Short mmCIF file of C-alpha atoms in Angstrom, two decimals:
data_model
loop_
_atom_site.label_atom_id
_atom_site.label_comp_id
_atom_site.label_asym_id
_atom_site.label_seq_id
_atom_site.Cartn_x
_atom_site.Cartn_y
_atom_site.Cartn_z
CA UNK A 1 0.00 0.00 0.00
CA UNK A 2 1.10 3.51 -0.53
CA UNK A 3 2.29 6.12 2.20
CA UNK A 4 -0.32 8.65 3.22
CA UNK A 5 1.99 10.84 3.03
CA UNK A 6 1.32 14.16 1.04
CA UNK A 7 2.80 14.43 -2.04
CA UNK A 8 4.07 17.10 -4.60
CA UNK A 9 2.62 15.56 -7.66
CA UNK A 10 -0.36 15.34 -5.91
CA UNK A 11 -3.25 16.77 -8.40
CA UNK A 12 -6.87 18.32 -7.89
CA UNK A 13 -9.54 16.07 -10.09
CA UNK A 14 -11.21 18.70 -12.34
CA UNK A 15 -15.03 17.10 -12.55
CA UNK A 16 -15.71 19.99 -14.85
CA UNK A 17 -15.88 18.42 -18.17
CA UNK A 18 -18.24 15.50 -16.70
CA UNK A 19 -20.81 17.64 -16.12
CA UNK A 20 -24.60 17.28 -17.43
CA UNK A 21 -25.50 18.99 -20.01
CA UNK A 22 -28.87 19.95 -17.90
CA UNK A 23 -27.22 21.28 -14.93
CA UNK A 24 -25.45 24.04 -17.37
CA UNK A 25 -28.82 24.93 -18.37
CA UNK A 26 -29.96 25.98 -14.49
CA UNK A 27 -28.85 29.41 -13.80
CA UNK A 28 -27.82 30.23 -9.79
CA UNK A 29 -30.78 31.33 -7.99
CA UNK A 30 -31.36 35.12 -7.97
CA UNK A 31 -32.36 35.81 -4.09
CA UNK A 32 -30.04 32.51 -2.53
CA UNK A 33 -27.16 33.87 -4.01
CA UNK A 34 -27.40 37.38 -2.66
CA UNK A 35 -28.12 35.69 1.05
CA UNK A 36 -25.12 35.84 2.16
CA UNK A 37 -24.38 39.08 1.33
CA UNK A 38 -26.73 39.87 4.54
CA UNK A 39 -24.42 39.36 6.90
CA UNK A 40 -22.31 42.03 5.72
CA UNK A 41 -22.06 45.45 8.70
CA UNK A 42 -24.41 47.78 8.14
CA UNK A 43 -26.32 45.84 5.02
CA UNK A 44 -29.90 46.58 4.44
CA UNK A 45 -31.48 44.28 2.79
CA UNK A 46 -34.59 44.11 1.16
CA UNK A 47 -33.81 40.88 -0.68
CA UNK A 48 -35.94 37.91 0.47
CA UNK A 49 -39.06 37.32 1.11
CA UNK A 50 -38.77 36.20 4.85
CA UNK A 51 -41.62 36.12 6.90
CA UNK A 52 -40.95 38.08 10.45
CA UNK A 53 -40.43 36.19 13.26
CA UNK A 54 -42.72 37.62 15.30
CA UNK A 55 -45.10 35.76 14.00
CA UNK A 56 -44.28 33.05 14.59
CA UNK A 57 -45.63 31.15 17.66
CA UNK A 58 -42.67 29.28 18.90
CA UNK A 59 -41.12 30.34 22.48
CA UNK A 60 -38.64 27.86 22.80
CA UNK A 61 -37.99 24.28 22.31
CA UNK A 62 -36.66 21.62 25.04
CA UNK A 63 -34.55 18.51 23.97
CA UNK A 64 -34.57 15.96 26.23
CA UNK A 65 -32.23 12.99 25.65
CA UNK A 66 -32.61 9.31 26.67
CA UNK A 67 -30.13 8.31 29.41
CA UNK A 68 -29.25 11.87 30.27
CA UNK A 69 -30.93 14.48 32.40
CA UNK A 70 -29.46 17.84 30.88
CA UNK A 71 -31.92 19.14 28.61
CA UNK A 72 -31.22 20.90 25.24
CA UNK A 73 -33.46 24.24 25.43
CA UNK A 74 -33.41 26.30 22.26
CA UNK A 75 -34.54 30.12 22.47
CA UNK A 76 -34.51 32.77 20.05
CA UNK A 77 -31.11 33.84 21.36
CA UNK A 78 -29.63 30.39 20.97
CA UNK A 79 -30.58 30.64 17.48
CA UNK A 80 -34.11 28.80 16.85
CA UNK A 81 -34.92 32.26 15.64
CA UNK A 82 -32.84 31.14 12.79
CA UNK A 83 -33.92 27.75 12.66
CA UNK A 84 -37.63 29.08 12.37
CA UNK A 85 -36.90 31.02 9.26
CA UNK A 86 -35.16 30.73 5.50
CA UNK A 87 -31.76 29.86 5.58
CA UNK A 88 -29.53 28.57 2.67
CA UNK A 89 -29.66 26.08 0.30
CA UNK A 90 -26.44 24.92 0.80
CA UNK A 91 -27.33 23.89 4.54
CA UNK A 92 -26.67 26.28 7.93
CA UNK A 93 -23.40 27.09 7.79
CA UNK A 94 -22.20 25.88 11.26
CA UNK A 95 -23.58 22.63 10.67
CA UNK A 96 -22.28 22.67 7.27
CA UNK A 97 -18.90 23.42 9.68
CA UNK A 98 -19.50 21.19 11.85
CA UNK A 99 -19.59 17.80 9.36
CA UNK A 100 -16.19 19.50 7.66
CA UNK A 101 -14.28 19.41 10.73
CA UNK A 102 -15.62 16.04 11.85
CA UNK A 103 -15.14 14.68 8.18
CA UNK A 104 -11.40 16.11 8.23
CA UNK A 105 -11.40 14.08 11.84
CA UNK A 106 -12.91 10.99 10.65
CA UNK A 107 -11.54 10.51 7.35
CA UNK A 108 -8.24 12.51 7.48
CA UNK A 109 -8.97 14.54 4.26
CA UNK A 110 -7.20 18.03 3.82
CA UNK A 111 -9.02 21.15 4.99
CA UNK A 112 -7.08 23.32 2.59
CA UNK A 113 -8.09 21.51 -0.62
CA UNK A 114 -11.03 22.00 -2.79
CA UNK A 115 -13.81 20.43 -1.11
CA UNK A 116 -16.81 21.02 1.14
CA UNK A 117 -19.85 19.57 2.40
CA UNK A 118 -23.59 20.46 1.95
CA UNK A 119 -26.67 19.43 3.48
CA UNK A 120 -30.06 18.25 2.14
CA UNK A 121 -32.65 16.41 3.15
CA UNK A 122 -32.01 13.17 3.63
CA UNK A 123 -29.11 11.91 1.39
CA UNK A 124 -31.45 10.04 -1.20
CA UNK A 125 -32.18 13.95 -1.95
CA UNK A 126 -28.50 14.52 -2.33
CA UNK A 127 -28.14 11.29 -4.63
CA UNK A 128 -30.96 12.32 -7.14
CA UNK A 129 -28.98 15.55 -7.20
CA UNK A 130 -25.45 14.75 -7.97
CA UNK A 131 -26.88 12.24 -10.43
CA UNK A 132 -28.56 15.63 -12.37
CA UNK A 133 -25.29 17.40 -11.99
CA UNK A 134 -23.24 14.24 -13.82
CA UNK A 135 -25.22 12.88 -16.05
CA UNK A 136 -28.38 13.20 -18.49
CA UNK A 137 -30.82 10.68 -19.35
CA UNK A 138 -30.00 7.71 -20.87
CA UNK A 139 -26.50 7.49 -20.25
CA UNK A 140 -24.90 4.54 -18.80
CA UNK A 141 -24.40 4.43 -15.03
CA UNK A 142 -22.07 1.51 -13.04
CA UNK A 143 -24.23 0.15 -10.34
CA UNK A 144 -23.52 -2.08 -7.91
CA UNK A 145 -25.90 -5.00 -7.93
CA UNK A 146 -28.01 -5.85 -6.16
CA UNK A 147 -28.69 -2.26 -6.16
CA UNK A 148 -30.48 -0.16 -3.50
CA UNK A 149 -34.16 0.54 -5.12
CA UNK A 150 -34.02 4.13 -4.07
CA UNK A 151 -31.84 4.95 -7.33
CA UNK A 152 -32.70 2.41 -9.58
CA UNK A 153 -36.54 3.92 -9.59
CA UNK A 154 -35.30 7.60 -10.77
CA UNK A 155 -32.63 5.88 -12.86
CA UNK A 156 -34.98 3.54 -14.37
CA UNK A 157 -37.82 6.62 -14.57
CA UNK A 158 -35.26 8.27 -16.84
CA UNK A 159 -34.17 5.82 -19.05
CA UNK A 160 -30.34 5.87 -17.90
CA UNK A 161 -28.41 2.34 -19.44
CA UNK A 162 -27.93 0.78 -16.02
CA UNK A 163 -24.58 -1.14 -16.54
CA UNK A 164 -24.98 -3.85 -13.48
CA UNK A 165 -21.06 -4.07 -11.45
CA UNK A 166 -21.47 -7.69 -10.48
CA UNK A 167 -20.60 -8.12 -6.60
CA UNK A 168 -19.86 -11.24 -4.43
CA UNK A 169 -19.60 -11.55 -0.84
CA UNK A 170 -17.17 -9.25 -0.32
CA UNK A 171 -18.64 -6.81 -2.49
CA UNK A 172 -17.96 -5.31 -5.87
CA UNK A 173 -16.03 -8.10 -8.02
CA UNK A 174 -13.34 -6.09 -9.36
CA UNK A 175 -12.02 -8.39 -11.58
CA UNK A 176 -15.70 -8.21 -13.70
CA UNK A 177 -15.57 -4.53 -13.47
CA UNK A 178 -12.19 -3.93 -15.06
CA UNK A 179 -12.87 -6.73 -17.47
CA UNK A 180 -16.19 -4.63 -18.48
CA UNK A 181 -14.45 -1.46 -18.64
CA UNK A 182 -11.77 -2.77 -20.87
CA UNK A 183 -14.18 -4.24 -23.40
CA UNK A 184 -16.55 -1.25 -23.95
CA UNK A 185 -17.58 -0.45 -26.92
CA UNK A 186 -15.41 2.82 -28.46
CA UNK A 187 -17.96 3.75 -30.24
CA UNK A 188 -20.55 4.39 -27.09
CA UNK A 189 -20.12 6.75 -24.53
CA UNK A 190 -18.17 5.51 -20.96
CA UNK A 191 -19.71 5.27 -17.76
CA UNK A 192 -19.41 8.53 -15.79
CA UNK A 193 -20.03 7.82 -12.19
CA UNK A 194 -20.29 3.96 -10.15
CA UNK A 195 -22.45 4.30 -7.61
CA UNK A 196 -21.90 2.01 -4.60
CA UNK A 197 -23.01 0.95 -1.26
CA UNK A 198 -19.53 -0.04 0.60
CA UNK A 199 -20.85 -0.92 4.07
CA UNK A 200 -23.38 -2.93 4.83
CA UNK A 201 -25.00 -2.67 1.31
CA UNK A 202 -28.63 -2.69 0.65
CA UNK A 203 -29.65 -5.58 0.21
CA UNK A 204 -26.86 -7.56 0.77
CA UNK A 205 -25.33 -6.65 3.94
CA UNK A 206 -22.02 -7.22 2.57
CA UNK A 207 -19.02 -4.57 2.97
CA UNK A 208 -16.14 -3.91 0.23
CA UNK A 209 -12.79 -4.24 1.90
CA UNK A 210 -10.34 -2.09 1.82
CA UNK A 211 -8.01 -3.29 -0.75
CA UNK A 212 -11.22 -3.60 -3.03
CA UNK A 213 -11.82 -0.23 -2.88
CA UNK A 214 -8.10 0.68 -3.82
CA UNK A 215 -8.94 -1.28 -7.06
CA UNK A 216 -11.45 0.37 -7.67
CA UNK A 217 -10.33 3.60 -7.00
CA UNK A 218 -7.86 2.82 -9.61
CA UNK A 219 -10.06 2.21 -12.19
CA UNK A 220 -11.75 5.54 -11.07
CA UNK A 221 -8.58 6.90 -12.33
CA UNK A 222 -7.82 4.31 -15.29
CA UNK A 223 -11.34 5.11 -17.07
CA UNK A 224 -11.96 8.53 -15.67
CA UNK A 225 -15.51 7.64 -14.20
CA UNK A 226 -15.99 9.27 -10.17
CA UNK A 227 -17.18 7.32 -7.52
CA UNK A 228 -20.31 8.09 -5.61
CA UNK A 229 -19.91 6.48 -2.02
CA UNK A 230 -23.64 5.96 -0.53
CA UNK A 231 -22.41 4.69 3.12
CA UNK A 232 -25.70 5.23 4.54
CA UNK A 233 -24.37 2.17 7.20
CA UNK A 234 -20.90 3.34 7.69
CA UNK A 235 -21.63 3.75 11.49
CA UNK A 236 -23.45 0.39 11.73
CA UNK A 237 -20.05 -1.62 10.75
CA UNK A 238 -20.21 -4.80 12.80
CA UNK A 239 -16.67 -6.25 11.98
CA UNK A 240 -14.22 -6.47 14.50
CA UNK A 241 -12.43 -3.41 16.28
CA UNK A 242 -9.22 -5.18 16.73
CA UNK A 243 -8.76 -6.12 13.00
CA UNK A 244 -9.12 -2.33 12.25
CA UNK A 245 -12.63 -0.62 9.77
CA UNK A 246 -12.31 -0.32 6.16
CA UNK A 247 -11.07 3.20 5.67
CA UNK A 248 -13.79 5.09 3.12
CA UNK A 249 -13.31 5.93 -0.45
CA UNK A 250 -13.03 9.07 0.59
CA UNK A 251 -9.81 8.92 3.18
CA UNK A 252 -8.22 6.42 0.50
CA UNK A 253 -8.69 8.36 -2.72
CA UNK A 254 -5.41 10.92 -2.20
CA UNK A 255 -3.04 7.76 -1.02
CA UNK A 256 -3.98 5.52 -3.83
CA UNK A 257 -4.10 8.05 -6.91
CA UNK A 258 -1.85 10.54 -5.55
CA UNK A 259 -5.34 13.03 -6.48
CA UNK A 260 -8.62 14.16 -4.58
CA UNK A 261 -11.81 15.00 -6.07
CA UNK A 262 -13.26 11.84 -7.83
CA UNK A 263 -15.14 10.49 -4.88
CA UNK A 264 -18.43 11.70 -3.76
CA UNK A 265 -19.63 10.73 -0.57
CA UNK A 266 -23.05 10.38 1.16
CA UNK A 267 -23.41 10.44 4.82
CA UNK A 268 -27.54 9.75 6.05
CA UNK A 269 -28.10 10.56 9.97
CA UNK A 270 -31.47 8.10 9.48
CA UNK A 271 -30.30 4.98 11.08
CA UNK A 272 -28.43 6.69 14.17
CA UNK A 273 -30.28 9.58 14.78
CA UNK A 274 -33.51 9.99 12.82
CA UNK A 275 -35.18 8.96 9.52
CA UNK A 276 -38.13 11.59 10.16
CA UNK A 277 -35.80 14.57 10.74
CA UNK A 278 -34.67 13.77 6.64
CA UNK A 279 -30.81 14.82 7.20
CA UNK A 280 -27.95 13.86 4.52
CA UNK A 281 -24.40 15.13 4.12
CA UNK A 282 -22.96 15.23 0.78
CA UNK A 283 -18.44 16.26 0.81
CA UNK A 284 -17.21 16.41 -2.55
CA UNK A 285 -15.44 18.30 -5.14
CA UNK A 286 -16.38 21.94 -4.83
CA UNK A 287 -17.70 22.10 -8.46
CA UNK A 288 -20.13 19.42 -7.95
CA UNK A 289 -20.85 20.97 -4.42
CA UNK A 290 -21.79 23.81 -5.89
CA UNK A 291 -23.95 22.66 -8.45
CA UNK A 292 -26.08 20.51 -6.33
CA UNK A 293 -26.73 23.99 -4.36
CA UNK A 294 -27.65 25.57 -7.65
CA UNK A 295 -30.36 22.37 -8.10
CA UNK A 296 -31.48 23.59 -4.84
CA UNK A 297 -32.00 26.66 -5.08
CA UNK A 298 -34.17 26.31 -7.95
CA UNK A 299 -36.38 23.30 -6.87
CA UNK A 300 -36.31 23.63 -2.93
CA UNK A 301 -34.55 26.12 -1.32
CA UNK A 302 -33.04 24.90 1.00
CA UNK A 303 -32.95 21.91 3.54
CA UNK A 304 -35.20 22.70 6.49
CA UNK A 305 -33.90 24.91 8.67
CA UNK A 306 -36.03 23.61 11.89
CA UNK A 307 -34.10 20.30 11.41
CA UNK A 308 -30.90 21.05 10.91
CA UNK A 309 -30.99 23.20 14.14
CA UNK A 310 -32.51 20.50 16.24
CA UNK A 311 -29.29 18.54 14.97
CA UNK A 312 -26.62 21.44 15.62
CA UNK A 313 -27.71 21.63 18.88
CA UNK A 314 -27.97 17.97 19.94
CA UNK A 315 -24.29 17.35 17.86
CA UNK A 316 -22.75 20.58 19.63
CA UNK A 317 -23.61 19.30 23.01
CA UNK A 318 -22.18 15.93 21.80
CA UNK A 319 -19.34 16.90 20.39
CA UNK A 320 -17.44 14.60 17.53
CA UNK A 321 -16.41 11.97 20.46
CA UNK A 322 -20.20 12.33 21.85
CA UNK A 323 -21.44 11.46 18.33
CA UNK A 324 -19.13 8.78 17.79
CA UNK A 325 -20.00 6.90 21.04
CA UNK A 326 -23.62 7.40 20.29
CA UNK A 327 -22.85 5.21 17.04
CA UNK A 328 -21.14 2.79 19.32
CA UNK A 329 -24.37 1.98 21.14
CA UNK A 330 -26.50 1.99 17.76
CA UNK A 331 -23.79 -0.76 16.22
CA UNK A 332 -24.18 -2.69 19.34
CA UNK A 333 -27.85 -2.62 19.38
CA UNK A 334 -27.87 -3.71 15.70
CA UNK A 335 -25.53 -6.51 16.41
CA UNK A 336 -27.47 -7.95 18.68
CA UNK A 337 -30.44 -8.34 16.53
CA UNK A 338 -28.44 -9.48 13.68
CA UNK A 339 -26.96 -12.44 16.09
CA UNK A 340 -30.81 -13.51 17.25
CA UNK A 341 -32.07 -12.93 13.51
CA UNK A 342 -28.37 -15.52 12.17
CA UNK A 343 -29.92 -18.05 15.36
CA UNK A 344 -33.65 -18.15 13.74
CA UNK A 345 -32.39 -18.58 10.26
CA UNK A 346 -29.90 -21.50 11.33
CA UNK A 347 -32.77 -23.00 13.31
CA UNK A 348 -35.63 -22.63 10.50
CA UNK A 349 -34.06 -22.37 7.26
CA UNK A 350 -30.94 -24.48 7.13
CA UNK A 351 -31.52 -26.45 4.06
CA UNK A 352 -34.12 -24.08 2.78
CA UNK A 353 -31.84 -21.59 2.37
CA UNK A 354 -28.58 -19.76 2.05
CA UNK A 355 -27.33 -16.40 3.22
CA UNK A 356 -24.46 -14.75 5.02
CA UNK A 357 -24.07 -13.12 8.00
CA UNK A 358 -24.27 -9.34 7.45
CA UNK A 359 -21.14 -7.21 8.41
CA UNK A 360 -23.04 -4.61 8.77
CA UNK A 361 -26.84 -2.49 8.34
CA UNK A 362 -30.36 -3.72 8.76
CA UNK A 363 -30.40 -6.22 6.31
CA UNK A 364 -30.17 -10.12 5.42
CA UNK A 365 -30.19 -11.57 1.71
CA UNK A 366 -31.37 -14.76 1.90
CA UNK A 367 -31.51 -17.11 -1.12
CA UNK A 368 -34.49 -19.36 -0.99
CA UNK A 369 -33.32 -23.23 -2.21
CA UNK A 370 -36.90 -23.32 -4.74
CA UNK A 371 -38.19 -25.39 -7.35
CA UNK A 372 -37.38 -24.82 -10.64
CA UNK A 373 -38.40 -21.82 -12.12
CA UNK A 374 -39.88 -20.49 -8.75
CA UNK A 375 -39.20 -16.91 -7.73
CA UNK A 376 -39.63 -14.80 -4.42
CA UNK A 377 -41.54 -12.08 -6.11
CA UNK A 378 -44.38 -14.74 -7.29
CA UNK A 379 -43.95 -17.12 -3.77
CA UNK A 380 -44.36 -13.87 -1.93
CA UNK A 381 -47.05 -12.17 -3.87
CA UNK A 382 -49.37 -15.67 -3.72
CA UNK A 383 -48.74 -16.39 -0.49
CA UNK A 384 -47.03 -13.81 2.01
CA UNK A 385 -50.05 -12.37 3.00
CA UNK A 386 -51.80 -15.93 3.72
CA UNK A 387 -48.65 -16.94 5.73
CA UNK A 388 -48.43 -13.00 7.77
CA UNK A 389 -45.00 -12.47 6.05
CA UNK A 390 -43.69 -9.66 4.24
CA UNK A 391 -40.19 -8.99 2.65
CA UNK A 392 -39.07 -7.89 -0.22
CA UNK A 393 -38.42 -10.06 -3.39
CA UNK A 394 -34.97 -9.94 -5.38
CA UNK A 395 -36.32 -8.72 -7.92
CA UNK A 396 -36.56 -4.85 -6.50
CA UNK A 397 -32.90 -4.83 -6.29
CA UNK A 398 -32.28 -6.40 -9.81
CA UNK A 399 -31.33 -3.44 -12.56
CA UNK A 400 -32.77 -5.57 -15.06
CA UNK A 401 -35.63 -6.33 -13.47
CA UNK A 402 -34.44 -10.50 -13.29
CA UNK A 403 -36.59 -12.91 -11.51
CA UNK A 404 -34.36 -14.59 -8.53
CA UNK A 405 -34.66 -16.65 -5.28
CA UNK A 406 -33.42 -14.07 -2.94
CA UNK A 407 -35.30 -11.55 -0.78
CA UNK A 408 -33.76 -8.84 1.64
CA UNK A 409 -35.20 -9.43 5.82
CA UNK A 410 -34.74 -6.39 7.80
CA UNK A 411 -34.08 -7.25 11.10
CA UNK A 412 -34.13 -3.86 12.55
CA UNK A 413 -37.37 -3.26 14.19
CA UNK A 414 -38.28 -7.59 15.14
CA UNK A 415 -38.00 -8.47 18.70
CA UNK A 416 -36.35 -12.14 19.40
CA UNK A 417 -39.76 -13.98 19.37
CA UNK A 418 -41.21 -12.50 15.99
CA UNK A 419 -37.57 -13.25 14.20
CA UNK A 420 -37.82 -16.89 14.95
CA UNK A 421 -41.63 -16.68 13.73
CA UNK A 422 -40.51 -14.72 10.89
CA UNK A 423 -37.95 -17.63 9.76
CA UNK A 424 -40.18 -20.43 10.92
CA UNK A 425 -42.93 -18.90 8.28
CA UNK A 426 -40.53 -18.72 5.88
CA UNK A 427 -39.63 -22.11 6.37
CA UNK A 428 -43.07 -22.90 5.82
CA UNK A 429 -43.51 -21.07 2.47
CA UNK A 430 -40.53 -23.33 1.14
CA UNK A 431 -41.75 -26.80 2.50
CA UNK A 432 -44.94 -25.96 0.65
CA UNK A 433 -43.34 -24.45 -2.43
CA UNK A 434 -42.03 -28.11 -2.84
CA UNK A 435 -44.73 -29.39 -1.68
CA UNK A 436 -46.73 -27.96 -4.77
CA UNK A 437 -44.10 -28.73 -6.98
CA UNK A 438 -43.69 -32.22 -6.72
CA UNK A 439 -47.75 -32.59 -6.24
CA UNK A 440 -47.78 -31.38 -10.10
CA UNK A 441 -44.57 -33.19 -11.28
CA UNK A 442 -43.98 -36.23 -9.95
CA UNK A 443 -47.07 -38.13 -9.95
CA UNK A 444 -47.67 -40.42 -7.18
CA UNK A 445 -45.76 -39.04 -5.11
CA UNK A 446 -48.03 -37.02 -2.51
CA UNK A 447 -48.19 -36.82 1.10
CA UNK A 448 -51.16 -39.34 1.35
CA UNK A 449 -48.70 -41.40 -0.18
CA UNK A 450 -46.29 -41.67 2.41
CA UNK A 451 -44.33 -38.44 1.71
CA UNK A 452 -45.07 -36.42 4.97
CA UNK A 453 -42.31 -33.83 3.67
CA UNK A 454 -41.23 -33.51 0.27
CA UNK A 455 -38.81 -30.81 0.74
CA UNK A 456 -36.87 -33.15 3.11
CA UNK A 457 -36.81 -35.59 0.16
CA UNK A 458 -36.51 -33.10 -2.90
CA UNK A 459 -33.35 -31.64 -0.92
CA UNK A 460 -31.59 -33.83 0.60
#
């Protein structure tokens, strides 16, 4: 591996010339931009629109925070005044501070270079965005499947060429990607952007290690495409402490291409803080930065304000160490239902299935042993709701829409007794799958006949 050590041929990635051809036709907002300019001594401004605050009816608001007695209490001195009222569509700035210095912390980027971080709401928002800024309809995207259903449905909505980067347990298969890459077509248009789930991926639950992502960074580099890091699970990572994290795209990119600026990355505060307060960091290039602001200051504004306060307050009185810890206990928590959900599936479903333990998320891929030409989508569509069991069938997370035997089990919200249900019912749906199966092809052969369980017999 290469030294981390900063280097004098180290270059800025200019994203420039990737950019959409759509995005150059939005033009920066005409009261956003002038914002700022507010703050300025002695400005009067008769710029925005903003409603006075003494209208509105809020006095205060109190935080109170599990396991602690010291309240949070905003006022309109402690800046809910602001937090009540427009704000900028990049995000408020000392939260947009905040996630810089804890990003420089966590990731050990460079302060000085040409980056920044913006907020939106919730990071599926940010996504959609930064896939306007880089690319137009139809043109061909690298994603990692089984993909996350979130972006294939606006992908799919506007007819991008979803190019599927085969993974196996241990995420993206590099050796398939570079083998794609190298036999593309010269006559079509490359891939711009792979987007990618490294930790914990949705659906699979499987994380990329580290030297994985240094091949991958390289190919970055080797076919000019940027990489769009979506670890919405970073801070649920289950492996092992002593045998050290993955570091991120992001704190890799400078050491292994001796450049910064080809990695996007997508932080989501859903799983650890909130999902209903909708709150995503995006740090990337400035230029792409900025024109994700420029998106939204012409569709939405801004991120909420109200929000985004709520969190500067609660991450202030945490501090970086404070927030860190409070990830700590969310992992833990999650680990622990993972480990009861691995001890229903070994009880129920060995033989019936296949899956691996999850290294990290909410999220087990099982692959159901069916008949032939059985799928989940059509075993869970006829019967799920008879049996009281919902999941979702491969088939959401398939680019190409391809039937398969796999569904994704979140095992977030189950307590112990409803995840041994859960897997005893899917069990169930499998035993009868075969069940049906050999009822219509082998003839004879039913369970008034002395076959009492045909999977047993089919399987073994």
């Amino acid at each position: 591996m290469m030294s981390a050590t900063h280097s004098k041929e180290e270059t800025t990635f200019d994203p420039t010339p990737l950019l959409s051809t759509r995005i150059q036709r939005y033009a920066p907002g005409a009261i956003r931009r002038l914002l700022p300019l507010e703050n300025f001594p002695g400005m009067i401004s008769l710029v925005a629109g903003k409603p006075n605050p003494e209208v509105f009816p809020f006095e205060k608001i109190t935080l109170s925070l599990k396991g602690s007695s010291k309240q949070i209490i905003l006022t309109q001195e402690d800046g809910l005044a602001d937090g009540l009222q427009y704000g900028l569509p990049g995000g408020n700035p000392d939260l947009v501070k905040w996630f810089k210095d804890f990003q420089c912390e966590l990731h050990g980027i460079n302060r000085d270079q040409e980056w920044t971080c913006c907020i939106g709401n919730g990071s599926q928002e940010l996504l959609h965005r930064t896939f306007q800024v880089l690319t137009d309809p139809g043109d061909p995207v690298l994603i990692e499947t089984p993909a996350y259903p979130g972006v294939v449905g606006f992908l799919q909505a506007e007819d991008y060429k979803l190019v599927q980067a085969k993974t196996d347990r241990h995420g993206l298969d590099t050796f398939e990607l570079e083998r794609l890459l190298s036999r593309w077509p010269e006559n079509q248009s490359r891939p711009k952007l792979l987007y990618t789930i490294p930790t914990g991926s949705n659906p699979t639950g499987r994380s990329c290690p580290e030297q994985r992502k240094i091949e991958i960074l390289r190919l970055a580099k080797r076919f000019n495409f940027m990489v769009l890091e979506d670890d919405a699970y970073y801070f649920l990572n289950f492996e092992d402490e002593s045998n050290g994290k993955p570091r991120s795209y992001l704190a890799l990119e400078r050491e292994v291409n001796r450049e910064i600026g080809r990695v996007i990355r997508f932080d989501s505060m859903s799983k650890i803080v909130s999902a209903g307060m909708r709150l995503g960091v995006l740090t990337g290039p400035l230029p792409i930065v900025k024109n994700v602001i420029k998106l939204t200051e012409n569709i939405n504004l801004q991120p909420s304000s109200t929000t985004q306060m709520l969190a500067l307050s609660l991450f202030r009185h945490w501090g970086h160490a404070g927030f860190l810890e409070h990830c700590a206990k969310a992992s833990e928590f999650y680990r622990q239902k993972r480990d009861t959900f691995a001890s229903a599936a070994e009880i129920h479903l060995k033989h019936r299935a296949i899956w691996d333990i999850p290294t990290a998320g909410l999220f087990f891929w099982i692959t159901l042993r069916l008949p032939p030409g059985e799928d989940t989508f059509e075993l869970l569509s006829k019967k799920g709701m008879e049996y009281g069991l919902l999941a979702i069938p491969g088939v959401a997370f398939m680019p190409d829409n391809s039937k398969t035997c796999q569904l994704r089990a979140s095992f977030s919200l189950v307590t112990e007794e409803q995840a041994y249900e859960a897997c005893r019912r899917m069990a169930q749906l499998v035993d009868d799958a075969w069940r049906d199966w050999v009822r219509k092809f082998v003839p004879g052969c039913t369970d008034k006949n002395g076959l009492s369980n045909p999977t047993t017999t089919v399987l073994s």
